[in-house]
Short mmCIF file of C-alpha atoms in Angstrom, two decimals:
data_model
loop_
_atom_site.label_atom_id
_atom_site.label_comp_id
_atom_site.label_asym_id
_atom_site.label_seq_id
_atom_site.Cartn_x
_atom_site.Cartn_y
_atom_site.Cartn_z
CA UNK A 1 11.08 244.45 -42.08
CA UNK A 2 14.42 246.42 -43.56
CA UNK A 3 16.48 247.00 -40.47
CA UNK A 4 16.63 242.80 -39.44
CA UNK A 5 16.89 241.78 -43.04
CA UNK A 6 19.24 244.62 -44.07
CA UNK A 7 20.95 244.10 -40.54
CA UNK A 8 21.41 240.13 -41.26
CA UNK A 9 22.41 240.51 -44.44
CA UNK A 10 25.56 242.58 -42.73
CA UNK A 11 25.82 239.75 -40.05
CA UNK A 12 26.40 237.06 -42.54
CA UNK A 13 28.96 238.97 -44.41
CA UNK A 14 30.49 239.33 -40.89
CA UNK A 15 30.29 236.23 -39.79
CA UNK A 16 31.71 234.19 -43.79
CA UNK A 17 35.09 236.54 -42.52
CA UNK A 18 35.82 235.44 -39.12
CA UNK A 19 36.46 231.71 -37.72
CA UNK A 20 37.37 233.43 -34.17
CA UNK A 21 34.61 231.44 -31.56
CA UNK A 22 34.05 234.30 -29.50
CA UNK A 23 32.93 236.54 -32.48
CA UNK A 24 30.95 233.82 -34.11
CA UNK A 25 29.07 233.76 -30.34
CA UNK A 26 28.01 237.07 -30.64
CA UNK A 27 26.71 237.17 -34.67
CA UNK A 28 25.08 234.62 -33.94
CA UNK A 29 23.04 235.25 -30.95
CA UNK A 30 22.86 238.66 -32.53
CA UNK A 31 20.99 237.17 -35.54
CA UNK A 32 19.23 235.36 -33.45
CA UNK A 33 17.65 238.26 -32.31
CA UNK A 34 16.64 239.41 -35.20
CA UNK A 35 15.68 236.36 -37.09
CA UNK A 36 12.93 236.06 -34.55
CA UNK A 37 11.69 239.64 -34.52
CA UNK A 38 11.63 239.85 -39.04
CA UNK A 39 9.53 236.51 -38.04
CA UNK A 40 6.99 238.27 -35.43
CA UNK A 41 6.72 241.19 -37.58
CA UNK A 42 5.29 238.50 -40.42
CA UNK A 43 3.18 237.16 -37.91
CA UNK A 44 1.82 240.45 -37.57
CA UNK A 45 1.44 241.55 -41.31
CA UNK A 46 0.26 237.72 -42.41
CA UNK A 47 -2.29 238.24 -39.78
CA UNK A 48 -3.40 241.58 -40.59
CA UNK A 49 -3.85 240.41 -43.74
CA UNK A 50 -5.99 237.30 -42.87
CA UNK A 51 -8.06 238.72 -40.34
CA UNK A 52 -11.06 239.26 -43.17
CA UNK A 53 -10.43 236.03 -45.03
CA UNK A 54 -12.70 233.00 -45.48
CA UNK A 55 -10.76 229.35 -43.82
CA UNK A 56 -10.91 228.41 -47.47
CA UNK A 57 -8.73 231.82 -48.54
CA UNK A 58 -6.36 231.87 -46.54
CA UNK A 59 -6.02 227.37 -47.51
CA UNK A 60 -5.43 229.04 -51.52
CA UNK A 61 -2.18 230.92 -49.93
CA UNK A 62 -1.19 227.98 -47.81
CA UNK A 63 -1.36 225.90 -51.15
CA UNK A 64 0.76 228.35 -53.70
CA UNK A 65 3.02 227.83 -51.19
CA UNK A 66 3.00 224.50 -51.32
CA UNK A 67 3.08 224.74 -47.66
CA UNK A 68 2.00 221.49 -45.22
CA UNK A 69 -1.05 221.89 -43.84
CA UNK A 70 -1.70 219.98 -40.54
CA UNK A 71 -5.14 218.40 -40.47
CA UNK A 72 -7.17 219.99 -36.94
CA UNK A 73 -4.62 222.91 -37.46
CA UNK A 74 -6.36 226.04 -36.10
CA UNK A 75 -6.94 229.17 -37.23
CA UNK A 76 -4.08 231.23 -35.07
CA UNK A 77 -1.69 228.80 -36.14
CA UNK A 78 -2.85 228.00 -39.85
CA UNK A 79 -2.03 232.08 -39.97
CA UNK A 80 1.45 231.36 -38.33
CA UNK A 81 2.79 228.54 -40.75
CA UNK A 82 1.89 230.65 -43.07
CA UNK A 83 4.04 233.29 -41.20
CA UNK A 84 6.92 231.18 -40.97
CA UNK A 85 6.52 229.93 -44.25
CA UNK A 86 6.67 233.01 -45.84
CA UNK A 87 9.34 234.33 -43.49
CA UNK A 88 11.37 231.38 -44.61
CA UNK A 89 12.19 231.85 -47.49
CA UNK A 90 13.35 235.58 -46.91
CA UNK A 91 16.73 236.95 -47.66
CA UNK A 92 17.07 237.47 -43.77
CA UNK A 93 15.89 233.74 -43.30
CA UNK A 94 18.48 232.35 -45.05
CA UNK A 95 21.04 234.95 -44.05
CA UNK A 96 20.76 233.90 -40.71
CA UNK A 97 20.99 230.36 -41.98
CA UNK A 98 24.40 231.26 -43.78
CA UNK A 99 25.39 232.27 -40.20
CA UNK A 100 23.98 229.58 -38.13
CA UNK A 101 26.12 226.86 -41.10
CA UNK A 102 28.60 228.70 -41.12
CA UNK A 103 28.83 229.02 -37.15
CA UNK A 104 28.60 225.57 -36.86
CA UNK A 105 31.21 224.89 -39.04
CA UNK A 106 33.57 225.86 -36.60
CA UNK A 107 32.28 224.32 -33.79
CA UNK A 108 29.44 227.47 -32.52
CA UNK A 109 25.68 226.60 -31.73
CA UNK A 110 23.13 229.02 -30.46
CA UNK A 111 22.53 226.29 -27.94
CA UNK A 112 24.40 225.61 -25.28
CA UNK A 113 26.04 222.46 -25.35
CA UNK A 114 24.83 220.21 -21.86
#
């Protein structure tokens, strides 16, 4: 997961140094792609880690993260939530959050206006 992390950190620095809408859109678009790539890598890692674990062991990992457990969730859904909660606290995810917030303060969003 090194590449998305390093690159997102670099993009956060670039974003913080500009208020130009087109540049922020480019940074946001690139950052969003890297964010999702990193999340996919975390998902694959969590799936591998949990492949031989019993339900109780997965629940214990979830509790350590203090993540909300949704009643009725399938094993696959729980592992996906576990991966997301892990990813969400990484420097890469935090850097993307900064990029998105900075862009939003300057009227730029990853979601086109209707």
